[in-house]
mmCIF file of C-alpha atoms in Angstrom:
data_model
loop_
_atom_site.group_PDB
_atom_site.id
_atom_site.type_symbol
_atom_site.label_atom_id
_atom_site.label_comp_id
_atom_site.label_asym_id
_atom_site.label_seq_id
_atom_site.Cartn_x
_atom_site.Cartn_y
_atom_site.Cartn_z
ATOM 1 C CA MET A 1 -12.152 -22.646 -41.176
ATOM 2 C CA SER A 2 -8.966 -22.566 -43.222
ATOM 3 C CA GLU A 3 -9.323 -25.440 -45.678
ATOM 4 C CA GLY A 4 -6.583 -27.753 -46.806
ATOM 5 C CA GLN A 5 -4.916 -27.680 -43.421
ATOM 6 C CA SER A 6 -5.380 -30.974 -41.651
ATOM 7 C CA ASP A 7 -5.898 -31.149 -37.910
ATOM 8 C CA ALA A 8 -2.705 -33.203 -37.591
ATOM 9 C CA ARG A 9 -0.653 -30.558 -39.355
ATOM 10 C CA TYR A 10 -2.237 -27.849 -37.237
ATOM 11 C CA GLY A 11 -1.351 -29.725 -34.041
ATOM 12 C CA GLU A 12 2.213 -30.208 -35.282
ATOM 13 C CA ARG A 13 2.688 -26.510 -36.090
ATOM 14 C CA MET A 14 1.280 -25.429 -32.742
ATOM 15 C CA GLN A 15 3.491 -27.955 -30.945
ATOM 16 C CA LYS A 16 6.569 -26.627 -32.730
ATOM 17 C CA LYS A 17 5.607 -23.043 -31.878
ATOM 18 C CA LYS A 18 5.142 -23.999 -28.237
ATOM 19 C CA GLU A 19 8.574 -25.663 -28.137
ATOM 20 C CA ILE A 20 10.271 -22.572 -29.578
ATOM 21 C CA MET A 21 8.496 -20.317 -27.061
ATOM 22 C CA ASP A 22 9.278 -22.635 -24.142
ATOM 23 C CA SER A 23 12.939 -22.709 -25.121
ATOM 24 C CA ARG A 24 13.103 -18.906 -25.447
ATOM 25 C CA ILE A 25 11.383 -18.514 -22.083
ATOM 26 C CA GLY A 26 13.867 -20.985 -20.588
ATOM 27 C CA GLN A 27 16.767 -18.872 -21.796
ATOM 28 C CA ALA A 28 15.354 -15.626 -20.404
ATOM 29 C CA ASN A 29 16.169 -16.127 -16.739
ATOM 30 C CA ASP A 30 17.362 -12.728 -15.758
ATOM 31 C CA GLU A 31 15.057 -11.101 -13.192
ATOM 32 C CA ARG A 32 15.653 -7.407 -12.757
ATOM 33 C CA GLY A 33 13.970 -4.081 -13.145
ATOM 34 C CA VAL A 34 13.737 -2.773 -16.695
ATOM 35 C CA VAL A 35 13.461 0.657 -18.281
ATOM 36 C CA ILE A 36 10.723 0.808 -20.913
ATOM 37 C CA VAL A 37 10.423 3.731 -23.331
ATOM 38 C CA ASN A 38 7.219 4.363 -25.306
ATOM 39 C CA THR A 39 7.823 6.937 -28.006
ATOM 40 C CA GLY A 40 6.608 7.909 -31.504
ATOM 41 C CA THR A 41 3.789 10.027 -32.899
ATOM 42 C CA GLY A 42 1.023 7.440 -32.557
ATOM 43 C CA LYS A 43 -1.610 6.973 -29.895
ATOM 44 C CA GLY A 44 -1.025 4.711 -26.903
ATOM 45 C CA LYS A 45 2.270 5.788 -25.322
ATOM 46 C CA SER A 46 0.753 7.044 -22.061
ATOM 47 C CA SER A 47 -2.161 4.600 -22.119
ATOM 48 C CA ALA A 48 0.318 1.723 -22.289
ATOM 49 C CA GLY A 49 2.085 3.173 -19.259
ATOM 50 C CA PHE A 50 -1.175 3.392 -17.344
ATOM 51 C CA GLY A 51 -2.074 -0.149 -18.412
ATOM 52 C CA MET A 52 1.169 -1.295 -16.789
ATOM 53 C CA VAL A 53 0.237 0.617 -13.645
ATOM 54 C CA ALA A 54 -3.020 -1.384 -13.497
ATOM 55 C CA ARG A 55 -1.121 -4.624 -14.117
ATOM 56 C CA ALA A 56 1.346 -3.921 -11.298
ATOM 57 C CA LEU A 57 -1.483 -2.982 -8.921
ATOM 58 C CA GLY A 58 -3.163 -6.274 -9.839
ATOM 59 C CA HIS A 59 -0.095 -8.012 -8.420
ATOM 60 C CA GLY A 60 -0.355 -5.951 -5.232
ATOM 61 C CA GLN A 61 2.710 -3.855 -6.070
ATOM 62 C CA GLN A 62 3.347 -0.227 -5.107
ATOM 63 C CA VAL A 63 3.384 2.231 -7.995
ATOM 64 C CA GLY A 64 4.514 5.827 -8.457
ATOM 65 C CA VAL A 65 3.317 8.141 -11.230
ATOM 66 C CA VAL A 66 4.732 11.531 -12.204
ATOM 67 C CA GLN A 67 3.011 13.348 -15.056
ATOM 68 C CA PHE A 68 5.275 15.913 -16.741
ATOM 69 C CA ILE A 69 2.429 17.535 -18.683
ATOM 70 C CA LYS A 70 -0.474 19.228 -17.031
ATOM 71 C CA GLY A 71 -3.324 19.914 -19.400
ATOM 72 C CA LYS A 72 -6.312 22.159 -18.919
ATOM 73 C CA PHE A 73 -8.491 19.291 -17.829
ATOM 74 C CA ALA A 74 -8.144 16.617 -15.181
ATOM 75 C CA THR A 75 -7.745 13.340 -17.017
ATOM 76 C CA GLY A 76 -9.615 10.099 -16.548
ATOM 77 C CA GLU A 77 -6.457 8.226 -15.598
ATOM 78 C CA GLU A 78 -5.670 10.794 -12.921
ATOM 79 C CA ALA A 79 -9.194 10.583 -11.461
ATOM 80 C CA PHE A 80 -9.024 6.808 -11.555
ATOM 81 C CA PHE A 81 -5.564 6.064 -10.161
ATOM 82 C CA ARG A 82 -5.557 8.796 -7.503
ATOM 83 C CA GLN A 83 -8.268 6.858 -5.664
ATOM 84 C CA CYS A 84 -6.433 3.520 -5.914
ATOM 85 C CA ASP A 85 -4.531 2.047 -2.984
ATOM 86 C CA GLY A 86 -0.846 1.557 -3.690
ATOM 87 C CA VAL A 87 -0.415 4.580 -5.980
ATOM 88 C CA THR A 88 1.607 7.754 -5.331
ATOM 89 C CA TYR A 89 0.476 10.307 -7.917
ATOM 90 C CA HIS A 90 2.113 13.609 -8.760
ATOM 91 C CA VAL A 91 1.285 15.999 -11.571
ATOM 92 C CA MET A 92 3.873 18.593 -12.596
ATOM 93 C CA GLY A 93 2.891 22.054 -11.374
ATOM 94 C CA GLU A 94 -0.448 20.951 -9.939
ATOM 95 C CA GLY A 95 -3.039 23.549 -10.797
ATOM 96 C CA TYR A 96 -0.808 25.089 -13.400
ATOM 97 C CA THR A 97 -1.137 24.741 -17.180
ATOM 98 C CA TRP A 98 1.278 25.065 -20.069
ATOM 99 C CA GLU A 99 -0.747 28.010 -21.242
ATOM 100 C CA THR A 100 1.526 30.446 -19.351
ATOM 101 C CA GLN A 101 4.297 30.231 -21.951
ATOM 102 C CA ASP A 102 6.987 31.202 -19.522
ATOM 103 C CA ARG A 103 10.162 29.174 -20.030
ATOM 104 C CA GLU A 104 11.658 29.905 -16.665
ATOM 105 C CA ARG A 105 8.491 28.821 -14.867
ATOM 106 C CA ASP A 106 8.203 25.670 -17.053
ATOM 107 C CA THR A 107 11.780 24.728 -16.135
ATOM 108 C CA GLU A 108 11.153 25.243 -12.426
ATOM 109 C CA MET A 109 8.029 23.100 -12.578
ATOM 110 C CA ALA A 110 9.857 20.332 -14.451
ATOM 111 C CA GLU A 111 12.684 20.366 -11.936
ATOM 112 C CA ALA A 112 10.259 20.165 -9.016
ATOM 113 C CA ALA A 113 8.518 17.238 -10.745
ATOM 114 C CA TRP A 114 11.885 15.528 -11.217
ATOM 115 C CA GLU A 115 12.495 15.823 -7.467
ATOM 116 C CA LYS A 116 9.307 13.789 -6.951
ATOM 117 C CA ALA A 117 10.510 11.290 -9.538
ATOM 118 C CA ARG A 118 13.887 10.988 -7.809
ATOM 119 C CA THR A 119 12.213 10.198 -4.482
ATOM 120 C CA LEU A 120 10.319 7.349 -6.171
ATOM 121 C CA LEU A 121 13.512 6.168 -7.901
ATOM 122 C CA GLN A 122 15.157 5.835 -4.480
ATOM 123 C CA ASP A 123 12.298 3.926 -2.861
ATOM 124 C CA GLU A 124 12.730 0.147 -2.796
ATOM 125 C CA SER A 125 9.084 -0.381 -1.897
ATOM 126 C CA VAL A 126 7.999 1.089 -5.257
ATOM 127 C CA SER A 127 7.951 -1.628 -7.958
ATOM 128 C CA LEU A 128 6.959 0.516 -10.912
ATOM 129 C CA VAL A 129 7.520 4.198 -11.695
ATOM 130 C CA LEU A 130 5.663 5.812 -14.590
ATOM 131 C CA LEU A 131 7.301 9.030 -15.834
ATOM 132 C CA ASP A 132 4.551 10.189 -18.146
ATOM 133 C CA GLU A 133 5.583 12.616 -20.928
ATOM 134 C CA LEU A 134 9.093 12.877 -19.514
ATOM 135 C CA ASN A 135 10.423 12.822 -23.097
ATOM 136 C CA ILE A 136 8.717 16.169 -23.756
ATOM 137 C CA ALA A 137 10.406 17.802 -20.755
ATOM 138 C CA LEU A 138 13.752 16.411 -21.966
ATOM 139 C CA LYS A 139 13.192 17.536 -25.536
ATOM 140 C CA LYS A 140 12.398 21.054 -24.374
ATOM 141 C CA GLU A 141 15.553 20.926 -22.234
ATOM 142 C CA TYR A 142 13.681 21.677 -19.015
ATOM 143 C CA LEU A 143 15.685 18.849 -17.465
ATOM 144 C CA ASP A 144 19.313 17.780 -17.700
ATOM 145 C CA LEU A 145 19.478 14.421 -19.530
ATOM 146 C CA PRO A 146 22.705 13.113 -17.894
ATOM 147 C CA THR A 147 21.181 13.731 -14.447
ATOM 148 C CA VAL A 148 18.019 11.862 -15.433
ATOM 149 C CA ILE A 149 20.036 8.910 -16.770
ATOM 150 C CA GLU A 150 22.170 8.853 -13.617
ATOM 151 C CA ASP A 151 19.092 8.785 -11.361
ATOM 152 C CA LEU A 152 17.599 5.974 -13.441
ATOM 153 C CA ALA A 153 20.807 3.949 -13.200
ATOM 154 C CA GLY A 154 20.917 4.386 -9.423
ATOM 155 C CA ARG A 155 17.406 3.037 -8.753
ATOM 156 C CA PRO A 156 16.691 -0.210 -6.839
ATOM 157 C CA SER A 157 17.670 -3.194 -8.989
ATOM 158 C CA MET A 158 14.164 -4.720 -9.142
ATOM 159 C CA GLN A 159 12.327 -1.486 -9.929
ATOM 160 C CA HIS A 160 10.710 -1.018 -13.347
ATOM 161 C CA VAL A 161 10.407 2.390 -15.008
ATOM 162 C CA VAL A 162 8.157 3.376 -17.898
ATOM 163 C CA ILE A 163 8.945 6.611 -19.741
ATOM 164 C CA THR A 164 6.551 8.027 -22.316
ATOM 165 C CA GLY A 165 6.350 10.882 -24.820
ATOM 166 C CA ARG A 166 7.286 11.781 -28.370
ATOM 167 C CA GLY A 167 10.870 12.300 -29.390
ATOM 168 C CA ALA A 168 12.709 10.190 -26.802
ATOM 169 C CA PRO A 169 16.378 11.292 -26.743
ATOM 170 C CA GLN A 170 18.803 8.830 -28.345
ATOM 171 C CA ASP A 171 20.897 8.497 -25.164
ATOM 172 C CA LEU A 172 17.826 7.546 -23.188
ATOM 173 C CA MET A 173 16.829 4.877 -25.733
ATOM 174 C CA GLU A 174 20.321 3.464 -25.486
ATOM 175 C CA VAL A 175 20.112 2.910 -21.724
ATOM 176 C CA ALA A 176 16.533 1.554 -21.975
ATOM 177 C CA ASP A 177 15.826 -2.199 -22.033
ATOM 178 C CA THR A 178 12.670 -2.023 -24.126
ATOM 179 C CA VAL A 179 11.812 0.681 -26.656
ATOM 180 C CA THR A 180 8.575 0.832 -28.624
ATOM 181 C CA ASP A 181 8.054 3.295 -31.447
ATOM 182 C CA MET A 182 4.298 3.844 -31.580
ATOM 183 C CA ARG A 183 3.618 4.914 -35.118
ATOM 184 C CA LYS A 184 0.498 6.658 -36.202
ATOM 185 C CA GLU A 185 -1.056 4.904 -39.185
ATOM 186 C CA LYS A 186 -4.181 7.027 -38.923
ATOM 187 C CA HIS A 187 -5.917 9.048 -36.245
ATOM 188 C CA ALA A 188 -9.596 9.898 -35.787
ATOM 189 C CA PHE A 189 -8.638 13.510 -34.947
ATOM 190 C CA GLU A 190 -7.577 14.030 -38.554
ATOM 191 C CA ALA A 191 -11.006 12.944 -39.736
ATOM 192 C CA GLY A 192 -12.559 15.668 -37.565
ATOM 193 C CA VAL A 193 -13.399 13.596 -34.495
ATOM 194 C CA LYS A 194 -13.140 15.574 -31.279
ATOM 195 C CA ALA A 195 -11.005 14.396 -28.351
ATOM 196 C CA GLN A 196 -13.427 12.529 -26.127
ATOM 197 C CA LYS A 197 -13.642 11.381 -22.548
ATOM 198 C CA GLY A 198 -12.349 7.883 -22.087
ATOM 199 C CA VAL A 199 -10.457 7.992 -25.378
ATOM 200 C CA GLU A 200 -8.100 10.965 -25.254
ATOM 201 C CA LEU A 201 -8.984 12.633 -21.977
ATOM 202 C CA MET B 1 18.769 25.946 -20.431
ATOM 203 C CA SER B 2 19.010 26.144 -24.214
ATOM 204 C CA GLU B 3 21.070 29.256 -24.830
ATOM 205 C CA GLY B 4 20.674 31.723 -27.655
ATOM 206 C CA GLN B 5 16.889 31.452 -27.531
ATOM 207 C CA SER B 6 15.450 34.568 -25.984
ATOM 208 C CA ASP B 7 12.462 34.424 -23.677
ATOM 209 C CA ALA B 8 10.515 36.600 -26.111
ATOM 210 C CA ARG B 9 11.155 34.200 -28.985
ATOM 211 C CA TYR B 10 10.223 31.254 -26.760
ATOM 212 C CA GLY B 11 6.938 32.929 -25.824
ATOM 213 C CA GLU B 12 6.204 33.670 -29.493
ATOM 214 C CA ARG B 13 6.844 30.070 -30.591
ATOM 215 C CA MET B 14 4.697 28.667 -27.799
ATOM 216 C CA GLN B 15 1.918 31.133 -28.639
ATOM 217 C CA LYS B 16 1.981 30.099 -32.298
ATOM 218 C CA LYS B 17 1.904 26.425 -31.343
ATOM 219 C CA LYS B 18 -1.051 27.053 -29.072
ATOM 220 C CA GLU B 19 -2.938 28.869 -31.854
ATOM 221 C CA ILE B 20 -2.387 25.987 -34.265
ATOM 222 C CA MET B 21 -3.564 23.452 -31.675
ATOM 223 C CA ASP B 22 -6.592 25.545 -30.705
ATOM 224 C CA SER B 23 -7.578 25.889 -34.357
ATOM 225 C CA ARG B 24 -7.195 22.147 -34.982
ATOM 226 C CA ILE B 25 -9.226 21.382 -31.862
ATOM 227 C CA GLY B 26 -11.868 23.849 -33.054
ATOM 228 C CA GLN B 27 -12.181 21.991 -36.355
ATOM 229 C CA ALA B 28 -12.538 18.577 -34.723
ATOM 230 C CA ASN B 29 -16.129 18.814 -33.598
ATOM 231 C CA ASP B 30 -17.435 15.422 -34.433
ATOM 232 C CA GLU B 31 -18.422 13.464 -31.316
ATOM 233 C CA ARG B 32 -18.913 9.777 -31.922
ATOM 234 C CA GLY B 33 -17.585 6.424 -30.917
ATOM 235 C CA VAL B 34 -14.325 5.414 -32.554
ATOM 236 C CA VAL B 35 -12.634 2.121 -33.375
ATOM 237 C CA ILE B 36 -8.995 2.062 -32.309
ATOM 238 C CA VAL B 37 -6.604 -0.671 -33.476
ATOM 239 C CA ASN B 38 -3.265 -1.287 -31.710
ATOM 240 C CA THR B 39 -1.100 -3.589 -33.775
ATOM 241 C CA GLY B 40 2.581 -4.314 -34.520
ATOM 242 C CA THR B 41 5.301 -6.441 -32.940
ATOM 243 C CA GLY B 42 6.242 -4.017 -30.158
ATOM 244 C CA LYS B 43 5.228 -3.905 -26.531
ATOM 245 C CA GLY B 44 2.229 -1.874 -25.380
ATOM 246 C CA LYS B 45 -0.722 -2.927 -27.540
ATOM 247 C CA SER B 46 -2.732 -4.531 -24.735
ATOM 248 C CA SER B 47 -1.356 -2.237 -22.037
ATOM 249 C CA ALA B 48 -2.577 0.770 -24.026
ATOM 250 C CA GLY B 49 -6.016 -0.843 -24.195
ATOM 251 C CA PHE B 50 -6.051 -1.388 -20.435
ATOM 252 C CA GLY B 51 -4.859 2.183 -19.890
ATOM 253 C CA MET B 52 -7.919 3.345 -21.818
ATOM 254 C CA VAL B 53 -10.094 1.134 -19.626
ATOM 255 C CA ALA B 54 -8.706 2.953 -16.563
ATOM 256 C CA ARG B 55 -9.269 6.316 -18.249
ATOM 257 C CA ALA B 56 -12.903 5.501 -19.066
ATOM 258 C CA LEU B 57 -13.518 4.235 -15.514
ATOM 259 C CA GLY B 58 -12.047 7.511 -14.237
ATOM 260 C CA HIS B 59 -14.888 9.260 -16.053
ATOM 261 C CA GLY B 60 -17.405 6.921 -14.431
ATOM 262 C CA GLN B 61 -18.105 5.065 -17.680
ATOM 263 C CA GLN B 62 -19.083 1.409 -18.052
ATOM 264 C CA VAL B 63 -16.472 -0.790 -19.710
ATOM 265 C CA GLY B 64 -16.460 -4.283 -21.206
ATOM 266 C CA VAL B 65 -13.349 -6.412 -21.720
ATOM 267 C CA VAL B 66 -13.047 -9.633 -23.706
ATOM 268 C CA GLN B 67 -9.624 -11.293 -23.772
ATOM 269 C CA PHE B 68 -9.152 -13.599 -26.751
ATOM 270 C CA ILE B 69 -5.991 -15.200 -25.393
ATOM 271 C CA LYS B 70 -5.903 -17.166 -22.202
ATOM 272 C CA GLY B 71 -2.395 -17.787 -20.968
ATOM 273 C CA LYS B 72 -1.218 -20.205 -18.306
ATOM 274 C CA PHE B 73 -1.213 -17.524 -15.655
ATOM 275 C CA ALA B 74 -3.817 -15.063 -14.452
ATOM 276 C CA THR B 75 -2.586 -11.631 -15.453
ATOM 277 C CA GLY B 76 -2.235 -8.540 -13.292
ATOM 278 C CA GLU B 77 -4.711 -6.595 -15.404
ATOM 279 C CA GLU B 78 -7.296 -9.332 -14.994
ATOM 280 C CA ALA B 79 -6.817 -9.427 -11.205
ATOM 281 C CA PHE B 80 -7.003 -5.658 -11.081
ATOM 282 C CA PHE B 81 -9.962 -4.877 -13.327
ATOM 283 C CA ARG B 82 -12.141 -7.804 -12.255
ATOM 284 C CA GLN B 83 -12.482 -6.158 -8.844
ATOM 285 C CA CYS B 84 -13.356 -2.719 -10.278
ATOM 286 C CA ASP B 85 -16.902 -1.418 -10.385
ATOM 287 C CA GLY B 86 -18.123 -0.683 -13.882
ATOM 288 C CA VAL B 87 -16.210 -3.483 -15.618
ATOM 289 C CA THR B 88 -17.617 -6.591 -17.302
ATOM 290 C CA TYR B 89 -14.702 -8.981 -17.807
ATOM 291 C CA HIS B 90 -14.630 -12.123 -19.908
ATOM 292 C CA VAL B 91 -11.657 -14.308 -20.775
ATOM 293 C CA MET B 92 -11.944 -16.671 -23.732
ATOM 294 C CA GLY B 93 -12.350 -20.267 -22.601
ATOM 295 C CA GLU B 94 -11.995 -19.461 -18.910
ATOM 296 C CA GLY B 95 -9.895 -22.181 -17.307
ATOM 297 C CA TYR B 96 -8.681 -23.371 -20.650
ATOM 298 C CA THR B 97 -5.255 -22.714 -22.179
ATOM 299 C CA TRP B 98 -3.921 -22.673 -25.705
ATOM 300 C CA GLU B 99 -1.756 -25.600 -24.772
ATOM 301 C CA THR B 100 -4.378 -28.091 -26.028
ATOM 302 C CA GLN B 101 -3.501 -27.460 -29.680
ATOM 303 C CA ASP B 102 -6.889 -28.486 -30.910
ATOM 304 C CA ARG B 103 -8.098 -26.264 -33.739
ATOM 305 C CA GLU B 104 -11.734 -27.201 -33.439
ATOM 306 C CA ARG B 105 -11.754 -26.427 -29.732
ATOM 307 C CA ASP B 106 -9.868 -23.128 -30.285
ATOM 308 C CA THR B 107 -12.479 -22.104 -32.854
ATOM 309 C CA GLU B 108 -15.381 -22.963 -30.543
ATOM 310 C CA MET B 109 -13.786 -20.960 -27.713
ATOM 311 C CA ALA B 110 -13.196 -17.967 -29.979
ATOM 312 C CA GLU B 111 -16.785 -18.077 -31.207
ATOM 313 C CA ALA B 112 -18.115 -18.230 -27.660
ATOM 314 C CA ALA B 113 -15.892 -15.265 -26.744
ATOM 315 C CA TRP B 114 -17.253 -13.362 -29.758
ATOM 316 C CA GLU B 115 -20.787 -13.950 -28.465
ATOM 317 C CA LYS B 116 -19.747 -12.115 -25.276
ATOM 318 C CA ALA B 117 -18.229 -9.346 -27.379
ATOM 319 C CA ARG B 118 -21.426 -9.055 -29.437
ATOM 320 C CA THR B 119 -23.507 -8.620 -26.270
ATOM 321 C CA LEU B 120 -21.249 -5.722 -25.254
ATOM 322 C CA LEU B 121 -21.390 -4.252 -28.764
ATOM 323 C CA GLN B 122 -25.197 -4.138 -28.479
ATOM 324 C CA ASP B 123 -25.259 -2.497 -25.052
ATOM 325 C CA GLU B 124 -25.707 1.283 -25.084
ATOM 326 C CA SER B 125 -24.712 1.551 -21.441
ATOM 327 C CA VAL B 126 -21.194 0.325 -22.265
ATOM 328 C CA SER B 127 -18.962 3.256 -23.331
ATOM 329 C CA LEU B 128 -15.802 1.334 -24.104
ATOM 330 C CA VAL B 129 -15.221 -2.234 -25.273
ATOM 331 C CA LEU B 130 -11.712 -3.699 -25.221
ATOM 332 C CA LEU B 131 -11.286 -6.708 -27.509
ATOM 333 C CA ASP B 132 -7.862 -7.798 -26.367
ATOM 334 C CA GLU B 133 -5.845 -9.937 -28.817
ATOM 335 C CA LEU B 134 -8.797 -10.155 -31.192
ATOM 336 C CA ASN B 135 -6.347 -9.737 -34.093
ATOM 337 C CA ILE B 136 -4.766 -13.084 -33.209
ATOM 338 C CA ALA B 137 -8.130 -14.880 -33.337
ATOM 339 C CA LEU B 138 -8.811 -13.246 -36.712
ATOM 340 C CA LYS B 139 -5.381 -14.080 -38.085
ATOM 341 C CA LYS B 140 -5.825 -17.723 -37.110
ATOM 342 C CA GLU B 141 -9.250 -17.624 -38.781
ATOM 343 C CA TYR B 142 -11.065 -18.727 -35.642
ATOM 344 C CA LEU B 143 -13.563 -15.965 -36.397
ATOM 345 C CA ASP B 144 -15.200 -14.708 -39.561
ATOM 346 C CA LEU B 145 -13.851 -11.205 -40.311
ATOM 347 C CA PRO B 146 -16.931 -9.893 -42.211
ATOM 348 C CA THR B 147 -19.140 -10.868 -39.241
ATOM 349 C CA VAL B 148 -16.810 -9.079 -36.832
ATOM 350 C CA ILE B 149 -16.801 -5.929 -38.999
ATOM 351 C CA GLU B 150 -20.596 -6.037 -39.290
ATOM 352 C CA ASP B 151 -21.028 -6.312 -35.519
ATOM 353 C CA LEU B 152 -18.620 -3.401 -35.013
ATOM 354 C CA ALA B 153 -20.524 -1.256 -37.506
ATOM 355 C CA GLY B 154 -23.825 -1.992 -35.784
ATOM 356 C CA ARG B 155 -22.726 -0.875 -32.312
ATOM 357 C CA PRO B 156 -24.196 2.158 -30.474
ATOM 358 C CA SER B 157 -22.968 5.365 -32.133
ATOM 359 C CA MET B 158 -21.177 6.731 -29.068
ATOM 360 C CA GLN B 159 -19.429 3.498 -28.111
ATOM 361 C CA HIS B 160 -15.633 3.240 -28.426
ATOM 362 C CA VAL B 161 -13.881 -0.018 -29.256
ATOM 363 C CA VAL B 162 -10.203 -0.869 -28.806
ATOM 364 C CA ILE B 163 -8.837 -3.911 -30.656
ATOM 365 C CA THR B 164 -5.352 -5.213 -29.957
ATOM 366 C CA GLY B 165 -2.942 -7.844 -31.245
ATOM 367 C CA ARG B 166 -0.293 -8.398 -33.879
ATOM 368 C CA GLY B 167 -1.154 -8.647 -37.536
ATOM 369 C CA ALA B 168 -4.418 -6.694 -37.685
ATOM 370 C CA PRO B 169 -6.218 -7.623 -40.919
ATOM 371 C CA GLN B 170 -6.152 -4.923 -43.610
ATOM 372 C CA ASP B 171 -9.966 -4.765 -43.841
ATOM 373 C CA LEU B 172 -10.208 -4.128 -40.120
ATOM 374 C CA MET B 173 -7.643 -1.309 -40.289
ATOM 375 C CA GLU B 174 -9.672 0.225 -43.091
ATOM 376 C CA VAL B 175 -12.844 0.480 -41.005
ATOM 377 C CA ALA B 176 -10.911 1.687 -37.921
ATOM 378 C CA ASP B 177 -10.698 5.384 -37.033
ATOM 379 C CA THR B 178 -7.308 5.244 -35.335
ATOM 380 C CA VAL B 179 -4.555 2.716 -36.062
ATOM 381 C CA THR B 180 -1.239 2.576 -34.236
ATOM 382 C CA ASP B 181 1.589 0.335 -35.366
ATOM 383 C CA MET B 182 3.597 -0.380 -32.233
ATOM 384 C CA ARG B 183 7.062 -1.179 -33.465
ATOM 385 C CA LYS B 184 9.644 -2.980 -31.456
ATOM 386 C CA GLU B 185 12.905 -1.059 -31.421
ATOM 387 C CA LYS B 186 14.315 -3.358 -28.766
ATOM 388 C CA HIS B 187 12.939 -5.674 -26.105
ATOM 389 C CA ALA B 188 14.405 -6.752 -22.764
ATOM 390 C CA PHE B 189 13.359 -10.371 -23.478
ATOM 391 C CA GLU B 190 15.976 -10.544 -26.223
ATOM 392 C CA ALA B 191 18.668 -9.545 -23.743
ATOM 393 C CA GLY B 192 17.680 -12.505 -21.540
ATOM 394 C CA VAL B 193 15.338 -10.724 -19.152
ATOM 395 C CA LYS B 194 12.515 -12.947 -17.948
ATOM 396 C CA ALA B 195 8.865 -11.917 -18.276
ATOM 397 C CA GLN B 196 8.054 -10.353 -14.926
ATOM 398 C CA LYS B 197 4.997 -9.513 -12.873
ATOM 399 C CA GLY B 198 3.813 -5.995 -13.486
ATOM 400 C CA VAL B 199 5.713 -5.744 -16.762
ATOM 401 C CA GLU B 200 4.571 -8.598 -18.999
ATOM 402 C CA LEU B 201 2.247 -10.579 -16.757
#
């Protein structure tokens, strides 16, 4: 379709690209659990975490999920993954919503949720732990950051952890292996489109 | 935990925040299908798409997936979602890999994959269509961008579409409702960590 590019040249470029990738893959030999942080104001932080849950389940791995935000509505991902084999699912303050506006209660709920997280972080049979919206609980200081970092560091060496939410603390990003800043370029909500099932909920 | 912030002031701030959110939610009344583009060099573009697939399935919706990149290995998400009810799954050039480095063949494969995508984009029973790595096929000019945009515009009004991949074309971002630029802050691969099951594969 692109004119002026001969098939031979195309083959050459692709070959070169393949060699570079193969060499980079050859150098990356370290197999260990990684900490992945998805932060930023854009869409996709939690969805990317749940996509990784699906991926791990596809490999027959055990997965743990702790959601640190409980909204008014049950979400699609909760409905979906709760019925999957291989998933331990916990939502902070089950049955409770952030509507109470009571700091003491919020802190208690976050701490109880962290206890669930800690159990997962000590379980060698769990390959992937998703700590959804943990960054929010840290930002609001419901949880003690050094304790969280210590528990992460003490997990089984092959266990992967995904942490999502806006405003990831600097210290957490420093101990993470992979950090993605998901930036909002535009969002349908701003054009007056309602949050919809399967997209936001 | 944060001192010097009284409970009353905390309650007030949370109340104000809630009012702002409620008012914004009240204004966003438009219910329609949206086009979401996940682009950038960071991790999470495809995972976020697959997370949305899970979310939609959790609401009992029908979902279609077309993957425009076929790697050497079957991926966890493919293994997982192929066995889910409610999912139509197609991988470009099934059984074929990009290793052939034959532009004509790549183009044919991409066009055949687009035919599958078009079928989904004409099916009212499908609530969400994930066009994984479509941006790559567009960037390499395997597909005609105006045709793609036309097919997107002609889809059922309530259908959502998620398009992933680096280097989304400007014209595509312009017709999209939501665009997220997933920026790599750091990546474990660069520190020598191998791509691992459940994380990258």
